[in-house]
Amino acid sequence: MSATVYLVGIGPGQAELVTPEALKAIGKVSVVIGQPECLLLVEALTRGKEVIAERQSPLGRSRLAVEKAQAGQDVAIISSGDPGVYAIAATFLEYLKDNNITLDVKVVPGVGLAGYAAARLGAPLGNDSAAITLTDQGTPWPVIRKRLEAAASADFVIVIYNPFGKLGPSRLQEALKIIAEYRTAQTLVGVLSKAATPDEQVQITTLGEVNVLALPVDTLLIIGNSQSYARDGRMVTPRLYREGVGY
Amino acid sequence: MSATVYLVGIGPGQAELVTPEALKAIGKVSVVIGQPECLLLVEALTRGKEVIAERQSPLGRSRLAVEKAQAGQDVAIISSGDPGVYAIAATFLEYLKDNNITLDVKVVPGVGLAGYAAARLGAPLGNDSAAITLTDQGTPWPVIRKRLEAAASADFVIVIYNPFGKLGPSRLQEALKIIAEYRTAQTLVGVLSKAATPDEQVQITTLGEVNVLALPVDTLLIIGNSQSYARDGRMVTPRLYREGVGY
């Protein structure tokens, strides 16, 4: 038995942002596992394969994949965005460790949600940034709070994933309040909601005006640094280059 | 004249990580601009087009693209990785602002270097992370220093881009010293050098043992947080999920 588990990122959702490497990995396996909405996106590629929709948890997907791989079948677990960023890669490898399992694993990177959001907004990630998820089921809230303070005080652009955590808007409201202790009310906030769906919304607003209660659950926020600005409907964080200075 | 400038990310270098959207954007334009090594990667796609190798600076590439677009030609500026992360998108939009130019611009995201490095290393970006470039020609060193301290003290995974800046190894040595004030010598350091070339090197070492002087200039480092561990040759930063807890 030497089956391989592929942890495959398919990007934010459009076929046009799925890489050939992801397609190739899916092509190689006999079993494809993923959340139902993720599997829908690659439906055309999975005909004739065993397809397992697993809605409950990334641990559940990991367990299923290990069972199939240990039975000798190559498996792909499909992840939207990039599997390495708040997604299946860490969870799966952690599952292997916790259960003392060694397997052949390949991580196939994808276009991540932050990169996609940045492209839709303009170029808000042009300078140093911090990524923080408000899903506080894994990381204790005091640790998240400290990270928000550190990122805000050092003038990082801040990407906020899973803004509503499991508690609804209160976490995001608190997070924005922490950031506002270090930034002006005019600080730009880029918002991407329902990425890569027909209902996708892109919005550039400010820390003083962002309406948290009006945001869908499926939202990512990019809080600008002190230099970020908007022009022609785009949010930009400059790199402060001078003539003759390269990367 | 209503030409479009596409800022196109082609990922770390392999054709297998170039998205269909990037190919489509290149297919649409009559002029392709980029650094010579970047243009080589998409050579097969640019036959019959005007191809301009511009080695000097992203501002030079921006100026050329604007000239062509203002003359009515659709243009693509090719960027390795993701154009939004320390790359052409911010520089180009900044150039438009500084010169009071309005143009149709489309940013095409790509698989970024950090996501690629993470996939090659295992899953080091499984929890909150900060991205910092040591290229101190645009951001003053005291600001970078402050960001390193903030990221290290709040237990972010830290991705270090352009570790040698323009000054050689001294900046990276100083950066690692700052981080070591907050982390143990056993803290994991993932290193990716010469990404996506035949000489690519992936290394998992520690803050106490990383040999800065032996690293190639073309290197990205991922410093683990206090929870990161290595197992079976992979570096993992856990998300600390418990059974029954989803994303």
Coordinates of C-alpha atoms in Angstrom, one line a residue:
Chain A
M1 CA 0.0 0.0 0.0
S2 CA 1.6 3.3 -1.0
A3 CA -1.3 5.5 -1.8
T4 CA -0.9 9.3 -1.8
V5 CA -3.2 11.9 -0.3
Y6 CA -3.3 15.2 -2.2
L7 CA -4.5 18.3 -0.4
V8 CA -5.6 20.3 -3.4
G9 CA -6.4 24.1 -3.5
I10 CA -8.8 25.1 -6.2
G11 CA -8.7 28.8 -5.6
P12 CA -11.7 31.0 -4.8
G13 CA -14.2 29.2 -7.0
Q14 CA -13.9 29.9 -10.7
A15 CA -12.6 27.3 -13.1
E16 CA -10.3 30.0 -14.5
L17 CA -8.4 30.2 -11.2
V18 CA -7.8 26.4 -10.9
T19 CA -4.2 25.6 -11.7
P20 CA -3.2 22.7 -14.1
E21 CA -1.4 21.1 -11.1
A22 CA -4.7 20.9 -9.2
L23 CA -6.4 19.4 -12.2
K24 CA -3.6 16.9 -12.6
A25 CA -3.8 15.9 -8.9
I26 CA -7.6 15.4 -9.1
G27 CA -7.1 13.4 -12.3
K28 CA -4.7 11.0 -10.6
V29 CA -6.9 9.9 -7.7
S30 CA -9.8 7.5 -7.4
V31 CA -11.4 9.2 -4.4
V32 CA -12.3 12.9 -4.0
I33 CA -13.4 14.2 -0.7
G34 CA -14.6 17.7 0.1
Q35 CA -17.3 20.0 1.4
P36 CA -20.4 19.7 -0.9
E37 CA -20.1 23.3 -2.2
C38 CA -16.4 22.7 -3.0
L39 CA -17.1 19.4 -4.9
L40 CA -19.7 21.2 -7.0
L41 CA -17.0 23.4 -8.4
V42 CA -15.0 20.5 -9.7
E43 CA -17.9 18.3 -10.6
A44 CA -16.8 17.9 -14.3
L45 CA -13.5 16.5 -13.1
T46 CA -14.7 13.9 -10.8
R47 CA -17.0 11.8 -13.0
G48 CA -16.3 8.2 -12.6
K49 CA -14.5 8.7 -9.3
E50 CA -15.8 8.0 -5.8
V51 CA -16.9 11.4 -4.5
I52 CA -17.5 11.9 -0.8
A53 CA -19.2 15.0 0.4
E54 CA -18.3 15.6 4.0
R55 CA -19.9 18.6 5.5
Q56 CA -19.1 18.1 9.2
S57 CA -15.5 19.0 9.9
P58 CA -12.0 18.9 8.4
L59 CA -11.2 16.2 10.9
G60 CA -13.9 14.1 9.4
R61 CA -12.5 14.7 5.9
S62 CA -9.1 13.8 7.2
R63 CA -10.3 10.5 8.7
L64 CA -12.1 9.5 5.6
A65 CA -9.0 10.2 3.4
V66 CA -6.7 8.2 5.7
E67 CA -9.1 5.3 5.6
K68 CA -9.2 5.3 1.8
A69 CA -5.4 5.8 1.5
Q70 CA -4.7 3.0 4.0
A71 CA -6.9 0.8 1.8
G72 CA -4.6 1.6 -1.1
Q73 CA -6.5 4.3 -2.9
D74 CA -5.1 7.7 -4.0
V75 CA -7.2 10.4 -2.5
A76 CA -7.7 14.1 -3.0
I77 CA -9.2 16.4 -0.4
I78 CA -10.4 19.5 -2.2
S79 CA -10.1 22.8 -0.5
S80 CA -11.2 26.2 -1.7
G81 CA -8.6 28.9 -1.8
D82 CA -5.2 27.7 -0.7
P83 CA -5.1 24.5 1.4
G84 CA -2.2 25.9 3.5
V85 CA -4.1 29.0 4.8
Y86 CA -6.6 28.3 7.5
A87 CA -7.6 25.2 5.6
I88 CA -7.1 21.4 5.2
A89 CA -3.3 21.1 5.1
A90 CA -2.5 21.9 8.7
T91 CA -5.6 20.0 10.0
F92 CA -4.7 16.9 7.9
L93 CA -1.1 16.7 8.9
E94 CA -2.1 17.3 12.5
Y95 CA -4.5 14.4 12.2
L96 CA -1.7 12.2 11.0
K97 CA 0.5 13.2 14.0
D98 CA -2.2 12.7 16.6
N99 CA -2.9 9.3 15.2
N100 CA 0.7 8.3 14.6
I101 CA 0.1 7.7 10.9
T102 CA 2.7 8.1 8.2
L103 CA 1.5 8.6 4.7
D104 CA 2.6 10.1 1.4
V105 CA 1.0 13.5 1.3
K106 CA 1.3 16.2 -1.4
V107 CA 0.1 19.8 -0.9
V108 CA -1.0 21.5 -4.1
P109 CA -1.2 25.2 -3.5
G110 CA -4.0 27.4 -4.9
V111 CA -4.8 31.0 -5.4
G112 CA -5.7 32.1 -1.9
L113 CA -8.7 34.1 -0.9
A114 CA -6.6 37.1 0.3
G115 CA -4.8 37.3 -3.0
Y116 CA -8.0 37.1 -4.9
A117 CA -9.6 39.7 -2.7
A118 CA -6.6 41.9 -3.1
A119 CA -6.8 41.6 -6.9
R120 CA -10.5 42.5 -6.9
L121 CA -9.9 45.5 -4.6
G122 CA -6.8 46.9 -6.4
A123 CA -3.5 46.4 -4.5
P124 CA -4.1 46.6 -0.8
L125 CA -1.4 44.0 0.1
G126 CA 1.4 46.0 -1.5
N127 CA 3.3 46.2 1.8
D128 CA 3.7 44.2 5.0
S129 CA 0.5 42.4 6.1
A130 CA -0.8 40.2 8.9
A131 CA -3.5 37.5 8.5
I132 CA -5.8 36.9 11.5
T133 CA -8.8 34.7 11.7
L134 CA -11.5 35.5 14.2
T135 CA -12.6 31.9 14.4
D136 CA -11.9 31.5 18.1
Q137 CA -12.6 27.9 18.5
G138 CA -9.0 26.9 18.0
T139 CA -7.1 30.0 19.2
P140 CA -8.1 31.6 22.5
W141 CA -9.6 35.1 22.2
P142 CA -6.9 36.7 24.3
V143 CA -4.3 35.5 21.9
I144 CA -6.3 36.8 18.9
R145 CA -6.7 40.1 20.7
K146 CA -3.0 40.4 21.3
R147 CA -2.3 39.7 17.6
L148 CA -4.8 42.4 16.6
E149 CA -3.1 44.9 18.9
A150 CA 0.4 44.0 17.6
A151 CA -0.6 44.1 14.0
A152 CA -2.5 47.4 14.4
S153 CA 0.2 49.1 16.4
A154 CA 3.0 48.1 13.9
D155 CA 1.0 49.5 11.0
F156 CA 0.5 46.2 9.2
V157 CA -2.2 45.8 6.6
I158 CA -4.5 43.4 8.4
V159 CA -6.4 40.6 6.6
I160 CA -9.3 39.4 8.7
Y161 CA -10.6 35.9 7.9
N162 CA -13.8 34.4 9.3
P163 CA -14.9 37.7 10.8
F164 CA -17.9 36.4 12.5
G165 CA -16.2 33.4 14.1
K166 CA -18.9 31.4 15.8
L167 CA -20.3 34.3 17.8
G168 CA -21.8 36.5 15.2
P169 CA -20.8 40.1 14.6
S170 CA -19.5 40.8 18.2
R171 CA -16.0 39.5 17.5
L172 CA -15.6 41.6 14.4
Q173 CA -16.9 44.7 16.2
E174 CA -14.4 44.1 19.0
A175 CA -11.6 43.5 16.5
L176 CA -12.3 46.8 14.6
K177 CA -12.4 48.6 17.9
I178 CA -9.0 47.4 18.8
I179 CA -7.6 48.4 15.4
A180 CA -9.3 51.8 15.8
E181 CA -7.2 52.5 18.9
Y182 CA -4.2 52.7 16.6
R183 CA -5.7 53.9 13.3
T184 CA -7.9 56.9 12.3
A185 CA -11.5 56.5 11.4
Q186 CA -10.5 57.3 7.8
T187 CA -8.4 54.1 7.5
L188 CA -9.5 52.2 4.5
V189 CA -11.3 48.9 4.8
G190 CA -11.6 46.6 1.7
V191 CA -14.4 44.1 1.9
L192 CA -15.0 41.1 -0.3
S193 CA -18.2 39.1 0.3
K194 CA -19.4 35.9 -1.3
A195 CA -16.2 35.6 -3.3
A196 CA -16.5 34.2 -6.8
T197 CA -20.2 33.7 -6.6
P198 CA -22.8 35.6 -8.7
D199 CA -23.5 37.6 -5.6
E200 CA -19.9 38.7 -5.0
Q201 CA -19.6 42.2 -3.5
V202 CA -16.5 44.3 -3.4
Q203 CA -16.6 47.4 -1.3
I204 CA -14.1 50.0 -0.2
T205 CA -15.1 51.8 3.0
T206 CA -13.4 53.1 6.2
L207 CA -12.9 52.0 9.7
G208 CA -15.4 54.7 10.8
E209 CA -18.1 53.8 8.3
V210 CA -18.0 50.0 7.8
N211 CA -21.4 48.5 8.7
V212 CA -20.6 45.2 10.3
L213 CA -24.2 44.2 10.7
A214 CA -24.8 44.5 7.0
L215 CA -21.9 42.1 6.1
P216 CA -22.7 38.5 5.0
V217 CA -21.0 35.7 7.0
D218 CA -18.9 34.8 4.0
T219 CA -16.7 37.9 4.1
L220 CA -13.0 38.8 4.2
L221 CA -11.8 42.2 5.2
I222 CA -8.5 44.0 4.4
I223 CA -7.8 46.9 6.8
G224 CA -5.3 49.3 5.2
N225 CA -2.2 50.6 6.9
S226 CA -1.7 54.3 7.5
Q227 CA -0.5 54.8 3.9
S228 CA -3.3 53.0 2.1
Y229 CA -5.5 55.1 -0.2
A230 CA -8.3 54.8 -2.6
R231 CA -8.3 56.1 -6.2
D232 CA -10.5 55.4 -9.2
G233 CA -12.4 52.8 -7.1
R234 CA -9.3 50.9 -6.1
M235 CA -7.6 50.4 -2.7
V236 CA -3.8 50.6 -2.8
T237 CA -1.1 50.2 -0.2
P238 CA 2.0 51.7 -1.6
R239 CA 5.5 50.2 -1.4
L240 CA 7.0 53.7 -1.4
Y241 CA 9.5 53.1 -4.2
R242 CA 11.6 55.8 -5.5
E243 CA 12.9 56.2 -9.0
G244 CA 15.7 53.7 -9.7
V245 CA 14.9 51.5 -6.8
G246 CA 13.9 47.9 -7.7
Y247 CA 12.4 45.2 -5.6
Chain B
M1 CA -8.4 54.7 -26.8
S2 CA -9.6 52.3 -24.2
A3 CA -6.8 49.8 -23.8
T4 CA -6.5 47.6 -20.8
V5 CA -3.4 46.9 -18.7
Y6 CA -3.4 43.4 -17.1
L7 CA -1.1 42.9 -14.1
V8 CA -0.7 39.1 -14.4
G9 CA 0.6 36.7 -11.7
I10 CA 2.1 33.6 -13.1
G11 CA 2.9 31.8 -9.9
P12 CA 6.4 30.7 -8.7
G13 CA 7.6 29.6 -12.2
Q14 CA 6.2 26.2 -13.4
A15 CA 3.6 26.2 -16.2
E16 CA 1.6 23.8 -13.9
L17 CA 0.9 26.7 -11.5
V18 CA -0.2 29.3 -14.1
T19 CA -3.9 29.7 -14.0
P20 CA -6.2 29.7 -17.1
E21 CA -7.1 33.3 -16.2
A22 CA -3.5 34.3 -16.5
L23 CA -3.1 32.5 -19.9
K24 CA -6.3 34.2 -21.1
A25 CA -5.1 37.7 -20.1
I26 CA -1.8 37.1 -21.9
G27 CA -3.7 35.8 -24.9
K28 CA -5.7 39.1 -25.1
V29 CA -2.9 41.6 -25.3
S30 CA -0.5 42.6 -28.1
V31 CA 2.3 43.8 -25.8
V32 CA 3.9 41.8 -22.9
I33 CA 6.3 43.4 -20.5
G34 CA 8.3 41.8 -17.7
Q35 CA 11.7 41.0 -16.3
P36 CA 13.6 38.8 -18.7
E37 CA 13.5 35.7 -16.4
C38 CA 9.8 36.1 -16.0
L39 CA 9.2 36.4 -19.8
L40 CA 11.2 33.2 -20.4
L41 CA 8.6 31.3 -18.3
V42 CA 5.8 32.3 -20.6
E43 CA 7.8 32.3 -23.9
A44 CA 5.5 29.9 -25.6
L45 CA 2.5 32.2 -25.0
T46 CA 4.0 35.4 -26.3
R47 CA 5.0 34.4 -29.8
G48 CA 3.8 37.0 -32.4
K49 CA 3.4 39.6 -29.7
E50 CA 5.6 42.6 -28.9
V51 CA 7.7 41.4 -25.9
I52 CA 9.6 44.0 -23.9
A53 CA 12.2 42.7 -21.4
E54 CA 12.7 45.4 -18.7
R55 CA 15.2 44.6 -16.1
Q56 CA 15.7 47.9 -14.4
S57 CA 12.7 48.6 -12.2
P58 CA 9.0 48.1 -11.7
L59 CA 8.5 51.9 -12.3
G60 CA 10.2 51.4 -15.7
R61 CA 7.8 48.6 -16.5
S62 CA 4.9 50.7 -15.4
R63 CA 5.9 53.6 -17.6
L64 CA 6.3 51.4 -20.7
A65 CA 2.9 49.8 -20.1
V66 CA 1.2 53.2 -19.8
E67 CA 2.8 54.4 -23.0
K68 CA 1.6 51.4 -24.9
A69 CA -1.9 51.5 -23.4
Q70 CA -2.2 55.2 -24.1
A71 CA -1.3 54.4 -27.7
G72 CA -4.3 52.0 -27.7
Q73 CA -2.6 48.7 -27.2
D74 CA -3.7 46.1 -24.6
V75 CA -0.7 45.3 -22.4
A76 CA 0.2 42.6 -19.8
I77 CA 2.9 43.2 -17.2
I78 CA 4.0 39.7 -16.1
S79 CA 4.9 39.2 -12.4
S80 CA 6.1 36.0 -10.8
G81 CA 4.1 34.9 -7.8
D82 CA 1.1 37.1 -7.1
P83 CA 1.2 40.6 -8.5
G84 CA -0.5 41.9 -5.3
V85 CA 2.2 40.8 -2.8
Y86 CA 5.3 42.9 -2.9
A87 CA 5.0 43.1 -6.7
I88 CA 3.8 45.0 -9.6
A89 CA 0.1 45.8 -8.7
A90 CA 0.8 48.4 -6.0
T91 CA 3.7 49.9 -7.9
F92 CA 1.7 50.3 -11.1
L93 CA -1.4 51.8 -9.4
E94 CA 1.0 54.1 -7.5
Y95 CA 2.5 55.2 -10.8
L96 CA -0.9 56.0 -12.2
K97 CA -1.7 58.1 -9.2
D98 CA 1.6 60.0 -9.2
N99 CA 1.2 60.8 -12.8
N100 CA -2.5 61.5 -12.6
I101 CA -3.4 58.9 -15.2
T102 CA -6.7 56.9 -15.4
L103 CA -6.6 53.6 -17.2
D104 CA -8.5 50.4 -17.3
V105 CA -6.5 48.0 -15.1
K106 CA -7.1 44.3 -14.3
V107 CA -5.2 42.5 -11.6
V108 CA -5.0 38.7 -12.3
P109 CA -4.0 37.0 -9.0
G110 CA -1.5 34.1 -9.0
V111 CA -0.2 31.4 -6.7
G112 CA 2.0 33.5 -4.4
L113 CA 5.5 32.5 -3.3
A114 CA 4.5 32.1 0.4
G115 CA 1.7 29.7 -0.5
Y116 CA 4.0 27.7 -2.7
A117 CA 6.7 27.6 0.0
A118 CA 4.1 26.6 2.5
A119 CA 3.0 23.7 0.3
R120 CA 6.6 22.5 -0.2
L121 CA 7.3 22.7 3.5
G122 CA 4.1 21.1 4.8
A123 CA 1.6 23.4 6.4
P124 CA 3.5 26.2 8.3
L125 CA 0.9 28.8 7.5
G126 CA -2.0 26.9 9.2
N127 CA -2.5 29.7 11.8
D128 CA -2.1 33.5 11.9
S129 CA 0.9 34.9 10.1
A130 CA 2.6 38.1 9.2
A131 CA 4.5 38.9 6.0
I132 CA 7.5 41.2 6.2
T133 CA 10.0 42.2 3.5
L134 CA 13.5 43.2 4.5
T135 CA 13.9 45.2 1.3
D136 CA 14.4 48.5 3.2
Q137 CA 14.6 50.8 0.2
G138 CA 10.9 51.6 0.4
T139 CA 10.1 51.1 4.1
P140 CA 12.5 52.6 6.7
W141 CA 14.4 50.0 8.8
P142 CA 12.9 51.3 12.1
V143 CA 9.4 50.5 10.8
I144 CA 10.5 47.1 9.7
R145 CA 12.1 46.5 13.1
K146 CA 8.9 47.5 14.9
R147 CA 6.9 45.1 12.7
L148 CA 9.3 42.2 13.4
E149 CA 9.0 42.9 17.2
A150 CA 5.2 43.1 17.0
A151 CA 4.9 39.9 14.9
A152 CA 7.4 38.0 17.1
S153 CA 5.8 39.1 20.4
A154 CA 2.3 38.2 19.3
D155 CA 3.3 34.7 18.2
F156 CA 2.6 35.1 14.5
V157 CA 4.1 32.8 12.0
I158 CA 6.5 35.2 10.2
V159 CA 7.1 35.0 6.5
I160 CA 10.3 36.9 5.5
Y161 CA 10.5 38.0 1.9
N162 CA 13.7 39.4 0.3
P163 CA 15.8 38.5 3.4
F164 CA 19.0 40.2 2.2
G165 CA 17.4 43.5 1.2
K166 CA 20.1 45.5 -0.5
L167 CA 22.6 45.2 2.4
G168 CA 23.5 41.5 2.3
P169 CA 23.0 39.1 5.2
S170 CA 23.2 41.7 8.0
R171 CA 19.5 42.6 7.8
L172 CA 18.4 39.0 8.1
Q173 CA 20.8 38.4 10.9
E174 CA 19.3 41.4 12.8
A175 CA 15.8 40.3 12.0
L176 CA 16.4 36.8 13.4
K177 CA 18.0 38.3 16.5
I178 CA 14.8 40.4 17.1
I179 CA 12.6 37.3 16.7
A180 CA 14.9 35.3 19.0
E181 CA 14.2 37.7 21.8
Y182 CA 10.6 36.3 21.8
R183 CA 11.1 32.7 20.6
T184 CA 13.3 29.8 21.7
A185 CA 16.3 28.6 19.7
Q186 CA 14.2 25.5 18.9
T187 CA 11.6 27.6 17.0
L188 CA 11.3 26.1 13.5
V189 CA 12.5 27.9 10.4
G190 CA 11.3 26.7 7.0
V191 CA 13.5 27.8 4.1
L192 CA 12.7 27.8 0.4
S193 CA 15.5 28.8 -1.9
K194 CA 15.5 29.2 -5.7
A195 CA 11.8 28.3 -5.8
A196 CA 10.6 26.4 -8.9
T197 CA 14.1 26.1 -10.4
P198 CA 16.1 22.9 -10.9
D199 CA 18.2 24.1 -7.9
E200 CA 15.2 24.5 -5.6
Q201 CA 16.1 23.8 -1.9
V202 CA 13.6 23.1 0.9
Q203 CA 15.0 23.0 4.4
I204 CA 13.5 22.8 7.8
T205 CA 15.9 24.1 10.5
T206 CA 15.7 26.2 13.7
L207 CA 16.2 29.7 14.8
G208 CA 19.3 28.5 16.7
E209 CA 20.8 26.7 13.7
V210 CA 19.9 28.5 10.6
N211 CA 23.0 29.4 8.7
V212 CA 22.2 32.8 7.2
L213 CA 25.5 33.0 5.3
A214 CA 24.8 29.8 3.4
L215 CA 21.5 31.0 2.0
P216 CA 21.1 32.1 -1.6
V217 CA 19.8 35.6 -2.2
D218 CA 16.6 34.1 -3.7
T219 CA 15.2 32.7 -0.5
L220 CA 12.0 33.0 1.5
L221 CA 11.9 32.1 5.2
I222 CA 8.9 31.0 7.3
I223 CA 9.5 31.3 11.0
G224 CA 7.2 29.1 13.0
N225 CA 5.1 30.2 15.9
S226 CA 5.5 28.7 19.4
Q227 CA 3.3 25.7 18.3
S228 CA 4.9 24.8 15.0
Y229 CA 6.5 21.4 14.9
A230 CA 8.3 19.1 12.4
R231 CA 7.2 15.6 11.6
D232 CA 8.1 13.2 8.8
G233 CA 10.1 16.0 7.1
R234 CA 7.2 18.5 7.2
M235 CA 6.7 21.7 9.1
V236 CA 3.2 22.2 10.5
T237 CA 1.6 25.1 12.4
P238 CA -1.5 23.6 14.0
R239 CA -4.9 25.2 14.1
L240 CA -5.7 23.6 17.4
Y241 CA -9.0 22.1 16.4
R242 CA -10.9 19.9 18.6
E243 CA -13.2 17.1 17.5
G244 CA -16.5 18.4 16.2
V245 CA -15.2 21.9 15.6
G246 CA -15.3 23.1 12.0
Y247 CA -13.7 26.1 10.3

